[in-house]
XYZ file of C-alpha atoms in Angstrom:
169
model
C 0.237 0.157 0.162
C 0.922 3.478 -0.627
C 0.280 6.702 1.292
C 0.016 9.881 -0.536
C 0.795 13.201 1.314
C -0.649 16.027 -0.699
C 2.113 18.519 -0.945
C 4.442 16.174 0.585
C 7.857 15.052 -0.431
C 10.156 12.296 0.158
C 13.437 13.144 2.027
C 16.314 13.253 -0.466
C 17.788 9.988 0.367
C 14.660 8.185 -0.194
C 13.827 9.577 -3.772
C 14.204 7.300 -6.526
C 16.736 9.243 -8.512
C 18.861 9.862 -5.374
C 22.534 8.190 -5.692
C 24.548 8.038 -2.742
C 27.960 9.972 -2.871
C 30.804 7.901 -2.861
C 32.907 8.127 0.351
C 36.212 10.169 -0.290
C 39.085 8.784 1.183
C 41.600 10.862 3.038
C 44.422 12.443 0.722
C 47.247 9.921 0.310
C 50.619 11.516 1.456
C 52.847 11.779 -1.158
C 56.152 12.402 0.480
C 56.476 10.212 3.828
C 59.716 10.597 5.395
C 60.817 7.770 7.576
C 63.624 8.227 10.080
C 65.770 5.047 10.505
C 65.717 4.409 14.156
C 63.775 7.338 15.648
C 60.283 6.115 15.635
C 56.958 7.851 14.199
C 55.049 10.841 14.850
C 52.161 10.729 17.067
C 49.048 13.226 16.540
C 50.278 14.428 13.493
C 47.995 17.035 11.913
C 48.120 19.688 9.124
C 48.785 23.261 10.443
C 48.980 25.235 7.326
C 49.365 24.630 3.449
C 51.365 27.367 2.386
C 50.185 28.048 -0.940
C 51.280 31.586 -0.688
C 54.814 30.778 0.043
C 56.217 31.672 -3.086
C 55.492 35.356 -2.474
C 57.976 35.258 0.586
C 61.009 34.763 -1.552
C 63.510 37.433 -0.965
C 63.617 37.427 2.373
C 67.048 35.614 2.516
C 65.973 32.225 2.507
C 68.456 30.371 -0.093
C 67.090 26.913 1.051
C 64.738 25.052 -1.430
C 61.363 26.401 -1.526
C 58.788 24.551 0.110
C 61.015 21.695 1.801
C 61.791 21.098 5.296
C 64.985 23.252 5.379
C 62.959 26.225 3.890
C 60.631 26.149 6.946
C 63.072 25.430 9.488
C 64.846 28.454 8.428
C 61.736 30.844 7.828
C 60.399 29.282 11.476
C 63.971 30.601 13.051
C 63.934 34.178 11.199
C 60.675 35.012 12.058
C 59.594 33.099 15.281
C 63.062 33.194 17.211
C 65.811 35.288 18.443
C 68.186 33.241 16.634
C 67.918 33.111 13.073
C 70.075 31.312 10.908
C 72.412 32.650 8.216
C 71.415 33.298 4.774
C 74.077 31.260 3.126
C 72.977 28.466 1.430
C 73.376 25.366 4.088
C 72.785 22.595 1.772
C 70.435 19.679 2.473
C 69.019 18.883 5.523
C 71.512 16.086 6.350
C 74.314 18.827 6.228
C 72.594 20.946 8.480
C 74.466 19.972 11.818
C 78.082 20.300 10.289
C 77.219 23.423 8.413
C 75.764 24.886 11.379
C 78.211 23.918 13.528
C 81.051 25.830 11.279
C 78.824 29.267 12.099
C 79.185 28.775 15.837
C 75.817 27.232 16.539
C 75.742 24.754 19.092
C 74.762 20.979 18.108
C 74.253 18.473 20.529
C 71.630 15.897 21.405
C 69.563 18.217 23.864
C 66.445 19.511 22.532
C 65.167 23.278 23.458
C 62.491 24.796 22.532
C 63.161 26.677 19.412
C 66.077 24.704 18.258
C 65.938 22.964 14.866
C 65.872 19.234 15.254
C 68.045 17.224 12.460
C 68.795 13.848 11.222
C 70.785 12.590 8.372
C 68.512 9.792 7.688
C 67.354 9.415 4.148
C 68.973 10.502 0.970
C 68.473 14.272 1.779
C 68.042 14.237 5.725
C 65.343 16.012 7.358
C 65.036 19.020 9.776
C 62.059 20.771 11.911
C 61.554 22.888 14.884
C 61.005 21.955 18.566
C 57.784 24.199 19.621
C 57.500 22.319 22.942
C 59.141 20.004 25.390
C 56.333 18.049 26.990
C 56.160 16.548 30.471
C 56.733 12.982 29.441
C 59.958 13.951 27.773
C 58.566 13.785 24.117
C 58.736 17.135 21.814
C 56.040 18.783 19.885
C 57.591 19.828 16.418
C 56.628 21.703 13.868
C 57.847 20.975 10.048
C 57.417 21.055 6.269
C 57.441 18.049 3.857
C 57.136 15.464 6.763
C 53.977 13.225 5.585
C 52.525 15.417 2.556
C 53.897 17.313 -0.357
C 55.724 20.558 -0.566
C 54.425 23.891 1.502
C 52.324 21.588 3.911
C 53.257 22.275 7.393
C 52.543 19.684 10.218
C 52.538 19.676 14.080
C 53.352 16.425 15.803
C 54.590 14.976 18.380
C 57.820 12.917 18.623
C 57.879 10.362 21.507
C 60.513 10.323 24.643
C 61.756 7.083 23.159
C 63.029 8.751 19.722
C 64.100 12.289 21.196
C 67.765 10.988 21.447
C 67.641 9.939 17.659
C 68.086 13.400 16.633
C 70.678 16.623 16.606
C 69.344 19.724 17.872
C 71.157 23.043 16.416
C 70.396 25.875 19.138
């Protein structure tokens, strides 16, 4: 039997022409940097997608645009009292030695504002420590960690992995 309501209409999802939308999968990271012997990030989330970043060239940043080194240099210039030199510092895997030659302290002890660095992988990787948490883990910001160029993520390096990095102060 059918019930007809004058002037009534079916909810959209019950109409004969309705086609359910296909579920949308989250974007697949195009860059997945794994650190040998340093564990994985936890609570990683996108902070910013820097689509406008090319307009910020000319501020002395000679690192590769959109890469981890570019962001770490930018962060230190605008958010710390200890900016990095404008000289080309090389790939991330060279930063500890390059910056030590400029007189920066490089050690295995994190501090807020320090650049964390690893030589793992072909190019290495850098980011910035934004907090040291009560459990010994670090909150960090970095570009190009799980996503493509110009994507800034924030995440936590577990306390068990903190000793796997160099810290540039």
